[in-house]
Coordinates of C-alpha atoms in Angstrom, one line a residue:
M137 CA -10.7 4.4 29.0
S138 CA -11.7 0.7 29.3
S139 CA -15.0 1.3 27.3
G140 CA -12.9 2.3 24.3
R141 CA -15.3 5.2 23.4
V142 CA -12.7 7.9 24.1
A143 CA -9.0 7.7 23.1
P144 CA -6.7 7.1 26.1
H145 CA -4.7 10.3 25.6
M146 CA -7.9 12.4 25.6
V147 CA -9.0 10.7 28.9
M148 CA -5.7 11.4 30.5
L149 CA -5.5 15.0 29.3
A150 CA -9.0 15.5 30.7
V151 CA -7.8 14.1 34.1
L152 CA -4.8 16.5 34.0
V153 CA -7.1 19.4 33.4
V154 CA -9.4 18.4 36.3
L155 CA -6.6 17.9 38.7
S156 CA -5.0 21.3 37.8
A157 CA -8.3 23.3 37.6
T158 CA -9.6 22.0 40.9
G159 CA -6.4 22.8 42.7
I160 CA -5.6 19.2 43.7
L161 CA -2.2 19.7 41.9
E162 CA -0.3 22.9 41.4
P163 CA 0.2 23.7 37.7
D164 CA 3.9 22.8 37.8
Q165 CA 3.0 19.4 39.4
A166 CA 0.3 18.7 36.8
L167 CA 2.7 19.5 33.9
S168 CA 5.8 17.8 35.4
G169 CA 5.2 14.7 33.3
F170 CA 6.0 16.6 30.1
S171 CA 9.6 17.1 31.3
N172 CA 10.0 13.7 32.9
T173 CA 13.2 11.9 31.8
G174 CA 11.4 8.7 31.1
L175 CA 9.0 10.4 28.6
V176 CA 11.8 12.3 26.9
T177 CA 13.8 9.1 26.5
V178 CA 10.8 7.4 25.0
V179 CA 10.4 10.2 22.4
A180 CA 14.1 10.1 21.6
L181 CA 14.1 6.4 21.1
F182 CA 11.1 6.7 18.7
V183 CA 13.5 8.8 16.5
V184 CA 16.3 6.2 16.8
A185 CA 13.9 3.5 15.7
A186 CA 12.8 5.7 12.8
G187 CA 16.5 5.9 11.7
I188 CA 16.9 2.2 11.6
H189 CA 13.5 1.7 9.8
H190 CA 14.1 4.4 7.1
S191 CA 17.7 3.4 6.5
G192 CA 16.6 -0.2 5.8
G193 CA 18.2 -1.6 8.9
V194 CA 15.4 -3.9 9.7
D195 CA 15.1 -5.0 6.0
L196 CA 18.8 -6.0 6.3
L197 CA 18.0 -8.1 9.3
V198 CA 15.0 -9.7 7.6
H199 CA 16.9 -10.5 4.4
H200 CA 19.6 -12.4 6.3
L201 CA 17.5 -14.3 8.8
L202 CA 14.2 -15.4 7.4
G203 CA 15.3 -17.8 4.6
N204 CA 13.3 -21.0 3.7
P205 CA 12.3 -22.9 6.9
G206 CA 10.8 -26.4 6.3
T207 CA 8.2 -26.3 9.1
T208 CA 5.8 -23.9 10.9
R209 CA 7.9 -24.3 14.1
R210 CA 11.1 -23.3 12.3
A211 CA 9.4 -20.4 10.7
Q212 CA 8.1 -19.1 14.0
A213 CA 11.6 -19.5 15.5
R214 CA 13.2 -17.5 12.6
I215 CA 10.8 -14.7 13.5
A216 CA 10.6 -14.9 17.3
L217 CA 14.3 -15.1 18.1
P218 CA 15.6 -12.0 16.2
V219 CA 12.5 -10.0 17.0
T220 CA 12.9 -10.7 20.7
L221 CA 16.5 -9.5 20.7
L222 CA 15.7 -6.5 18.5
S223 CA 12.8 -5.4 20.8
G224 CA 15.2 -5.4 23.7
F225 CA 16.9 -2.3 22.3
L226 CA 14.2 -0.7 20.1
N227 CA 10.6 0.2 21.0
N228 CA 8.7 -2.9 19.9
T229 CA 5.9 -1.0 18.1
P230 CA 8.0 0.2 15.2
V231 CA 9.8 -3.2 15.1
V232 CA 6.4 -5.0 14.6
A233 CA 5.2 -2.3 12.1
T234 CA 8.3 -2.9 10.0
M235 CA 8.1 -6.7 10.2
I236 CA 4.4 -7.1 9.4
P237 CA 4.6 -6.6 5.6
A238 CA 7.9 -8.6 5.4
V239 CA 6.4 -11.5 7.3
H240 CA 3.2 -11.3 5.3
A241 CA 5.1 -11.5 2.0
W242 CA 7.3 -14.3 3.4
S243 CA 4.4 -16.4 4.5
R244 CA 3.1 -16.6 0.9
K245 CA 6.6 -17.5 -0.3
I246 CA 7.0 -20.4 2.1
G247 CA 3.4 -21.5 2.0
I248 CA 2.6 -21.0 5.7
P249 CA -0.6 -19.0 6.6
P250 CA 0.1 -15.6 8.2
S251 CA -2.3 -16.7 11.0
K252 CA 0.5 -19.0 12.2
L253 CA 3.1 -16.3 12.3
M254 CA 1.6 -12.9 13.3
I255 CA 0.8 -13.7 16.9
P256 CA 4.3 -15.2 17.5
L257 CA 5.7 -11.9 16.0
S258 CA 3.7 -9.8 18.5
Y259 CA 4.4 -12.0 21.5
A260 CA 8.1 -12.2 20.7
A261 CA 8.2 -8.4 20.6
I262 CA 6.4 -8.2 24.0
L263 CA 8.9 -10.6 25.6
G264 CA 11.8 -8.7 24.1
G265 CA 10.6 -5.5 25.6
S266 CA 11.4 -6.9 29.1
L267 CA 15.1 -7.6 28.2
T268 CA 16.3 -4.0 28.9
M269 CA 15.1 -0.8 30.4
I270 CA 14.8 0.8 26.9
G271 CA 12.9 -2.2 25.4
T272 CA 9.5 -0.6 25.9
S273 CA 8.2 2.8 26.9
T274 CA 6.6 1.2 30.0
N275 CA 9.9 0.4 31.5
L276 CA 11.2 3.9 30.9
V277 CA 8.2 5.7 32.4
V278 CA 8.1 3.5 35.5
N279 CA 11.8 4.2 35.9
G280 CA 11.2 8.0 35.4
Q281 CA 8.3 8.1 37.9
Y282 CA 10.3 6.0 40.4
Q283 CA 13.2 8.5 40.2
Q284 CA 10.8 11.5 40.4
L285 CA 8.8 10.2 43.5
T286 CA 11.8 8.8 45.5
G287 CA 14.6 11.1 44.4
S288 CA 16.7 8.0 43.9
D289 CA 19.0 7.2 41.0
S290 CA 17.4 5.7 38.0
F291 CA 17.7 2.0 37.3
S292 CA 20.6 0.9 35.0
I293 CA 19.8 -0.1 31.4
F294 CA 20.2 -3.8 32.3
A295 CA 18.5 -3.7 35.7
I296 CA 15.5 -5.7 34.5
T297 CA 17.5 -8.2 32.4
K298 CA 18.2 -10.6 35.3
V299 CA 14.4 -11.1 35.4
G300 CA 13.4 -10.4 31.8
L301 CA 15.9 -12.7 30.2
P302 CA 14.9 -16.0 31.9
V303 CA 11.2 -15.1 31.5
A304 CA 11.7 -14.3 27.8
V305 CA 13.4 -17.7 27.3
I306 CA 10.5 -19.5 29.0
G307 CA 8.0 -17.5 26.9
L308 CA 9.8 -18.3 23.6
V309 CA 9.9 -22.0 24.5
A310 CA 6.2 -21.9 25.1
I311 CA 5.6 -20.1 21.7
L312 CA 7.6 -22.7 19.8
V313 CA 6.2 -25.7 21.6
F314 CA 2.5 -24.8 21.6
M315 CA 1.8 -22.2 19.0
P316 CA 2.2 -24.3 15.9
R317 CA -0.8 -26.5 17.1
W318 CA -2.8 -23.8 19.0
L319 CA -2.9 -21.1 16.3
P320 CA -5.6 -21.3 13.6
S321 CA -4.7 -22.0 10.0
R322 CA -6.6 -19.5 8.0
K323 CA -6.2 -18.5 4.3
D324 CA -4.6 -15.2 3.6
Q325 CA -7.5 -12.7 3.1
Q326 CA -5.5 -9.6 3.9
K327 CA -5.3 -7.0 1.2
F328 CA -2.8 -4.1 1.4
G329 CA -3.0 -0.8 -0.4
S330 CA -5.1 0.1 -3.4
V331 CA -7.1 -2.4 -5.4
N332 CA -5.8 -0.7 -8.6
E333 CA -3.4 -2.9 -10.6
F334 CA -0.6 -0.7 -11.8
T335 CA 2.1 -1.0 -14.5
L336 CA 5.4 -0.1 -12.9
E337 CA 8.7 0.5 -14.6
V338 CA 11.9 0.6 -12.5
A339 CA 15.6 0.3 -13.3
V340 CA 18.5 -1.7 -12.0
A341 CA 21.0 0.7 -10.5
H342 CA 24.4 0.9 -12.2
G343 CA 27.0 -0.7 -9.9
G344 CA 24.3 -1.8 -7.4
P345 CA 24.1 -5.1 -5.6
L346 CA 21.6 -6.6 -8.1
V347 CA 24.0 -6.3 -11.1
G348 CA 25.1 -9.8 -12.2
K349 CA 22.4 -11.6 -10.2
S350 CA 19.7 -13.7 -11.8
V351 CA 16.1 -12.6 -11.5
G352 CA 15.6 -15.5 -9.1
E353 CA 18.6 -14.7 -7.0
A354 CA 17.5 -11.0 -6.8
G355 CA 14.2 -12.2 -5.3
L356 CA 12.2 -10.6 -8.1
R357 CA 10.3 -13.8 -9.1
E358 CA 8.5 -14.4 -5.8
L359 CA 7.3 -10.9 -5.0
D360 CA 3.9 -10.8 -3.4
R361 CA 1.2 -9.3 -5.7
L362 CA 3.8 -8.2 -8.2
Y363 CA 4.7 -9.8 -11.5
L364 CA 7.7 -9.1 -13.7
V365 CA 6.3 -8.6 -17.2
E366 CA 9.4 -7.8 -19.2
I367 CA 12.9 -6.4 -19.2
E368 CA 13.9 -3.6 -21.6
R369 CA 17.6 -3.6 -22.4
N370 CA 19.5 -1.5 -25.0
G371 CA 16.4 -1.1 -27.1
S372 CA 15.4 -4.8 -27.1
V373 CA 12.7 -6.4 -24.9
V374 CA 13.0 -9.7 -23.0
T375 CA 9.4 -11.1 -22.4
A376 CA 8.4 -14.1 -20.4
V377 CA 11.5 -13.4 -18.3
P378 CA 13.1 -16.7 -17.0
S379 CA 14.4 -16.9 -13.4
E380 CA 17.9 -17.5 -14.8
E381 CA 18.0 -14.2 -16.7
H382 CA 20.9 -12.1 -15.3
L383 CA 20.4 -8.4 -14.6
R384 CA 22.6 -5.7 -15.9
G385 CA 23.0 -2.1 -14.8
G386 CA 20.4 0.1 -16.5
D387 CA 18.0 -2.7 -17.2
R388 CA 14.4 -1.4 -17.2
L389 CA 12.1 -3.8 -15.4
V390 CA 8.3 -3.7 -16.1
F391 CA 6.1 -5.0 -13.3
A392 CA 2.4 -5.3 -12.8
G393 CA 1.0 -5.2 -9.3
D394 CA -0.9 -3.2 -6.7
T395 CA 0.2 -0.1 -4.7
Q396 CA 1.5 -1.8 -1.6
A397 CA 3.5 -4.3 -3.6
I398 CA 5.1 -1.4 -5.5
S399 CA 6.1 0.4 -2.3
D400 CA 7.7 -2.9 -1.1
L401 CA 9.6 -3.2 -4.4
L402 CA 11.1 0.3 -4.1
R403 CA 12.6 -0.7 -0.7
I404 CA 14.8 -3.3 -2.4
N405 CA 18.5 -2.2 -2.4
G406 CA 19.6 -1.8 -6.1
I407 CA 16.2 -0.8 -7.5
V408 CA 15.7 2.8 -8.6
P409 CA 12.9 4.6 -10.5
S410 CA 13.2 4.4 -14.2
V411 CA 14.0 7.7 -16.0
H412 CA 12.3 8.8 -19.2
D413 CA 14.4 11.8 -20.0
D414 CA 18.1 12.7 -19.9
E415 CA 18.1 14.1 -16.3
P416 CA 17.8 12.2 -13.0
A417 CA 14.2 11.6 -11.9
L418 CA 14.3 14.3 -9.2
S419 CA 17.7 14.1 -7.6
K420 CA 20.1 11.5 -6.4
D421 CA 18.9 11.9 -2.8
R422 CA 15.7 10.0 -2.4
A423 CA 15.3 10.5 1.3
E424 CA 12.8 13.4 1.0
R425 CA 10.4 11.8 -1.5
R426 CA 7.3 9.8 -1.2
L427 CA 4.7 7.9 -3.2
V428 CA 1.5 9.8 -4.3
E429 CA -1.5 8.5 -6.2
A430 CA -3.0 11.1 -8.5
V431 CA -6.1 10.9 -10.7
L432 CA -6.1 12.9 -14.0
S433 CA -9.0 15.2 -14.6
P434 CA -10.8 15.8 -17.9
Q435 CA -9.2 19.3 -17.9
S436 CA -5.7 18.1 -17.5
N437 CA -3.0 19.7 -19.8
V438 CA -1.3 16.4 -20.3
L439 CA -4.2 14.4 -21.8
G440 CA -3.3 12.7 -25.1
Q441 CA 0.4 13.0 -24.5
T442 CA 2.7 10.1 -23.7
I443 CA 4.3 10.1 -20.2
R444 CA 7.7 10.8 -21.8
D445 CA 6.4 13.8 -23.7
A446 CA 4.4 15.2 -20.7
R447 CA 7.7 15.7 -18.8
F448 CA 6.1 15.4 -15.4
R449 CA 9.4 16.2 -13.7
D450 CA 9.6 19.7 -15.2
R451 CA 5.9 20.3 -15.1
Y452 CA 5.0 19.1 -11.6
G453 CA 8.2 18.1 -9.9
A454 CA 7.1 14.5 -9.9
V455 CA 8.0 11.3 -11.7
V456 CA 5.4 8.8 -13.0
L457 CA 6.3 5.3 -11.7
A458 CA 3.1 3.4 -12.6
V459 CA -0.3 3.8 -14.4
A460 CA -3.7 2.1 -13.8
R461 CA -6.8 2.5 -16.0
G462 CA -10.2 1.2 -15.0
G463 CA -8.7 -0.6 -12.1
E464 CA -6.3 -2.6 -14.3
R465 CA -2.8 -2.2 -15.4
V466 CA -2.1 -0.5 -18.7
P467 CA 0.0 -2.8 -21.0
G468 CA 3.1 -1.6 -22.9
N469 CA 6.1 0.5 -22.3
L470 CA 5.5 3.0 -19.5
G471 CA 7.1 5.9 -21.3
N472 CA 4.8 5.4 -24.3
I473 CA 1.5 5.2 -22.5
R474 CA -0.9 8.0 -23.7
L475 CA -2.7 9.6 -20.8
R476 CA -6.5 9.7 -20.5
P477 CA -9.0 11.2 -18.1
G478 CA -9.4 9.1 -15.0
D479 CA -6.0 7.5 -15.3
V480 CA -4.5 6.8 -11.8
L481 CA -0.9 7.7 -11.7
L482 CA 1.6 6.5 -9.1
L483 CA 4.1 9.3 -8.6
E484 CA 7.3 9.8 -6.8
A485 CA 7.4 13.4 -5.6
R486 CA 8.7 15.7 -2.9
P487 CA 6.5 16.3 0.1
A488 CA 5.5 19.8 -1.1
F489 CA 3.8 18.2 -4.2
V490 CA 0.7 17.2 -2.2
S491 CA 0.0 20.7 -0.8
R492 CA 1.0 22.4 -4.0
Q493 CA -1.0 20.3 -6.5
R494 CA -4.0 19.3 -4.4
Y495 CA -6.3 22.0 -5.9
N496 CA -4.7 21.9 -9.4
K497 CA -7.3 21.4 -12.1
D498 CA -5.1 18.8 -13.7
F499 CA -5.9 16.3 -10.9
L500 CA -9.2 15.1 -9.6
L501 CA -7.7 13.5 -6.5
I502 CA -4.3 13.3 -4.8
N503 CA -3.6 10.7 -2.2
D504 CA -0.3 10.7 -0.3
L505 CA 0.6 7.1 0.3
D506 CA 3.2 8.2 2.9
T507 CA 5.8 5.6 1.8
E508 CA 9.4 6.8 1.5
P509 CA 12.1 4.5 0.2
P510 CA 14.9 3.6 2.6
R511 CA 18.5 4.8 2.3
H512 CA 20.2 1.4 2.3
D513 CA 23.7 2.9 2.4
R514 CA 22.9 4.1 5.9
A515 CA 21.6 0.7 7.2
W516 CA 24.8 -0.4 9.0
L517 CA 25.4 3.1 10.3
S518 CA 22.0 3.2 12.0
W519 CA 22.8 -0.1 13.7
G520 CA 26.1 1.3 14.8
I521 CA 24.5 4.3 16.4
L522 CA 22.0 2.1 18.3
F523 CA 24.7 -0.2 19.7
T524 CA 26.9 2.7 20.6
L525 CA 24.2 4.4 22.6
V526 CA 23.3 1.1 24.3
G527 CA 26.9 0.5 25.1
L528 CA 27.5 4.0 26.6
A529 CA 24.4 3.7 28.7
A530 CA 25.2 0.2 29.9
L531 CA 28.8 1.2 30.9
G532 CA 27.4 4.2 32.8
V533 CA 29.4 6.7 30.6
V534 CA 26.2 8.7 30.0
S535 CA 22.6 8.4 31.3
M536 CA 19.9 6.6 29.3
L537 CA 18.3 10.0 28.6
N538 CA 21.5 11.6 27.2
A539 CA 22.4 8.4 25.2
A540 CA 18.9 8.4 23.6
L541 CA 19.1 12.2 22.8
V542 CA 22.5 11.8 21.2
G543 CA 21.4 8.8 19.2
A544 CA 18.3 10.7 18.0
A545 CA 20.4 13.6 16.9
L546 CA 22.9 11.3 15.1
V547 CA 20.4 9.4 13.1
I548 CA 19.1 12.8 11.7
L549 CA 22.5 14.4 11.2
T550 CA 23.9 11.3 9.4
G551 CA 20.9 11.1 7.1
C552 CA 19.5 7.7 8.4
C553 CA 16.2 9.5 8.5
S554 CA 15.0 13.0 7.6
V555 CA 13.6 15.5 10.0
G556 CA 10.1 14.9 8.6
Q557 CA 10.4 11.2 9.1
A558 CA 11.6 11.7 12.7
Q559 CA 8.6 13.9 13.4
K560 CA 6.2 11.3 12.1
A561 CA 7.9 8.6 14.1
I562 CA 7.0 10.2 17.4
D563 CA 3.8 8.7 18.6
V564 CA 2.1 11.8 20.0
P565 CA -0.9 10.1 21.6
V566 CA 1.4 7.7 23.5
A567 CA 3.5 10.7 24.6
L568 CA 0.4 12.6 25.8
T569 CA -0.9 9.6 27.6
I570 CA 2.3 9.1 29.5
A571 CA 2.8 12.8 30.3
S572 CA -0.8 13.2 31.5
A573 CA -0.8 10.0 33.5
F574 CA 2.1 11.3 35.6
A575 CA -0.3 13.9 36.9
L576 CA -2.7 11.3 38.2
G577 CA 0.1 9.3 39.7
A578 CA 1.3 12.5 41.6
A579 CA -2.3 13.2 42.7
L580 CA -2.6 9.6 44.1
E581 CA 0.6 10.2 46.1
Q582 CA -0.2 13.7 47.3
T583 CA -3.8 13.2 48.4
G584 CA -3.1 10.0 50.3
A585 CA -5.1 7.8 47.9
A586 CA -2.0 5.7 47.2
S587 CA -1.5 5.0 50.9
Y588 CA -5.1 4.1 51.2
L589 CA -4.9 1.6 48.4
A590 CA -1.6 0.3 49.6
E591 CA -3.1 -0.4 53.1
G592 CA -5.9 -2.3 51.3
V593 CA -3.4 -4.5 49.6
I594 CA -1.5 -5.1 52.8
G595 CA -4.7 -6.0 54.5
L596 CA -5.4 -8.6 51.9
S597 CA -1.9 -10.0 52.0
G598 CA -1.5 -9.9 55.8
D599 CA 2.1 -8.5 55.6
N600 CA 3.1 -11.6 53.5
L601 CA 5.7 -10.3 51.1
L602 CA 5.2 -13.1 48.5
L603 CA 1.5 -12.7 48.5
T604 CA 1.9 -8.9 48.3
L605 CA 4.2 -9.3 45.2
I606 CA 1.6 -11.6 43.6
L607 CA -1.3 -9.1 44.3
V608 CA 0.7 -6.3 42.8
Y609 CA 1.4 -8.3 39.7
V610 CA -2.2 -9.4 39.3
V611 CA -3.6 -5.9 39.8
V612 CA -1.3 -4.4 37.2
S613 CA -1.9 -7.3 34.8
V614 CA -5.7 -6.8 35.0
L615 CA -5.5 -3.0 34.7
T616 CA -3.3 -3.5 31.6
E617 CA -6.0 -5.6 29.8
M618 CA -8.5 -2.8 30.4
L619 CA -6.4 0.4 30.1
T620 CA -3.1 1.0 28.3
N621 CA 0.0 -0.6 29.7
N622 CA 1.6 2.8 30.4
A623 CA -1.4 4.1 32.2
A624 CA -1.7 1.0 34.3
A625 CA 1.9 1.1 35.3
I626 CA 2.0 4.8 36.2
L627 CA -1.1 4.4 38.4
M628 CA 0.4 1.6 40.4
V629 CA 3.9 3.1 41.0
P630 CA 2.9 5.5 43.8
V631 CA 0.7 2.8 45.3
V632 CA 3.5 0.3 45.4
L633 CA 6.0 2.9 46.7
S634 CA 3.6 3.7 49.6
L635 CA 3.2 0.0 50.2
T636 CA 6.9 -0.7 50.4
R637 CA 7.5 2.2 52.7
T638 CA 4.9 0.9 55.0
L639 CA 6.4 -2.6 55.0
G640 CA 10.0 -1.2 55.2
V641 CA 11.3 -3.3 52.2
D642 CA 13.2 -2.5 49.0
A643 CA 11.0 -1.2 46.3
E644 CA 13.1 -2.5 43.3
P645 CA 11.6 -6.0 43.0
F646 CA 8.1 -4.5 43.1
M647 CA 9.0 -1.9 40.4
I648 CA 10.3 -4.8 38.2
A649 CA 7.1 -6.7 38.9
I650 CA 5.1 -3.6 37.6
M651 CA 7.2 -3.5 34.4
M652 CA 6.8 -7.2 33.8
A653 CA 3.1 -7.2 34.4
A654 CA 2.4 -4.1 32.3
S655 CA 4.2 -5.6 29.3
A656 CA 3.0 -9.2 29.6
S657 CA -0.4 -8.6 28.0
F658 CA -1.2 -11.5 25.7
A659 CA -4.8 -12.3 26.3
T660 CA -6.6 -9.6 24.3
P661 CA -5.7 -7.5 21.2
L662 CA -6.6 -4.4 23.3
G663 CA -4.1 -5.0 26.0
Y664 CA -1.0 -4.2 23.9
Q665 CA -0.5 -2.2 20.8
T666 CA 1.4 -4.9 18.9
N667 CA -1.5 -7.3 19.4
M668 CA -3.8 -4.9 17.8
M669 CA -1.4 -4.3 14.9
V670 CA -1.3 -8.1 13.9
L671 CA -5.1 -8.6 14.4
G672 CA -5.9 -7.8 10.8
P673 CA -2.8 -9.1 8.9
G674 CA -3.1 -12.4 10.7
G675 CA -6.9 -12.7 10.0
Y676 CA -7.5 -13.3 13.7
R677 CA -10.7 -13.2 15.8
F678 CA -10.8 -11.8 19.4
S679 CA -11.2 -15.4 20.7
D680 CA -7.9 -16.4 19.1
F681 CA -6.0 -14.1 21.4
V682 CA -8.0 -15.3 24.5
R683 CA -7.3 -19.0 23.6
V684 CA -3.6 -18.7 23.2
G685 CA -2.9 -15.5 25.2
L686 CA -4.6 -16.5 28.5
P687 CA -2.2 -19.4 29.0
M688 CA 0.7 -17.2 28.0
N689 CA -0.4 -14.6 30.6
L690 CA -0.5 -17.2 33.3
L691 CA 2.8 -18.8 32.3
V692 CA 4.7 -15.5 32.0
G693 CA 3.1 -14.2 35.2
A694 CA 4.1 -17.3 37.2
A695 CA 7.6 -17.3 35.7
S696 CA 8.1 -13.6 36.5
I697 CA 7.1 -14.0 40.1
V698 CA 9.3 -17.1 40.6
V699 CA 12.3 -15.4 39.0
I700 CA 11.8 -12.2 41.0
V701 CA 11.6 -14.2 44.2
L702 CA 14.8 -16.1 43.4
V703 CA 16.7 -13.1 42.2
Y704 CA 15.8 -10.8 45.1
G705 CA 15.5 -13.5 47.8
I706 CA 12.0 -12.6 48.8
V707 CA 10.6 -14.7 51.6
P708 CA 7.2 -14.4 53.3
L709 CA 7.3 -12.3 56.5

């Protein structure tokens, strides 16, 4: 796993097969991880996070909190504080995935390189994961394995908060004090999406939130990689559009830009696809639609026709949003563009379009961009569902498992996300890694290997509880940098349980230490998924993470141990 040649979930699945086939574990023991409450809770929370993402809930947060900071430190604070809080209640991977394009566009707007902002984004999400038991999958699977191996009640949702909160505060202070100077300042070289420059035509929704706002107030002037060319209104055209121009319902806005910028534009509340015939583009419900790139073939039946006359909606069940020709935008009104062989069309279509038209002679290539516009009218509802499930779990009304399952069901039933979006949100490799790693944890316990390793740790620490705690933290931290954080944590739980039984002490502070150490992975992009996610968008090198992350590892590690000692009253034996 540490070599990186084989994916972690394949390694752990192979381990499961070996343990079961050789008889080290009975089949029900080998497969018990797949029904573990921690794993099921993780999967359910992936769906809840998808509901908040696809309803535009995170976009709502970004819109209200980012603004126009005057310095790099203030910009980092505007990212780090809300992301830390958000990651305490949502899996931090989808939080960072949603924030990356928003922060990237924002960095251009405020003139601060993304290399100053992306690592703080990842580190804040990591720190936020330690605020609650549902903040990261690692906490949940450690909780689930602890419950499975000891038969004890699971930890409450805020059991880790008394340690995680002060550590997160210390970590955030370190980010805001040192990161502005330590992080490199590199020009933005990140390119998202297609290199094709499209012409896109959209409309201002009647009665939407953009009606009456100026172009500047609506945020349409500072869009990244997207330029407002003209506005078509009641048969007349406004060119060289000034920022003071006020928008009206039904205005057709013509933009030029690339694919990713177009998908970002369609996430804005109040922007809808333009319509070129008398009927709605596909239907009023946009939740089950996506963006598709299609290249017209020389045998296409629509060649020589304008987009309006081709009636894509009737013919293919898709709407043309934009056109590129020869890698450049096609000037003029979108509805009047005559189609030619090789034209690249950006379509909004239902999911079935891709499978249905992939082998149609009218298209040379079809590329599903997998971007579905959010349902902004469900944004507040999705947040309400999240806070309700957290409140119920915190008050002990229902278990974390049942709260997460009910929350996942509600975001689907209320339309915050579709069934398809929920299915895609579940990170299958992560789920397989966690479920399979439980088998190795059980084997360590059952064969006596965990006791053997625990005795080795006790031998090094000489029965000194403080030194034992430090050794546990260091071992998990080192393993996390080489393996995945979930695998490292699951491997150590049976070892630590055996250790605490031998010493005759409470296991809870050691379980908290495992959770903190497995999450506090700052020194390499490999140690934590969010670090890897910001590596490209921030333009970082491996050495950047080592330079700023190693001190963070040491600081957060020392803070975690000190806080655990103070909270649980641990003294050397």
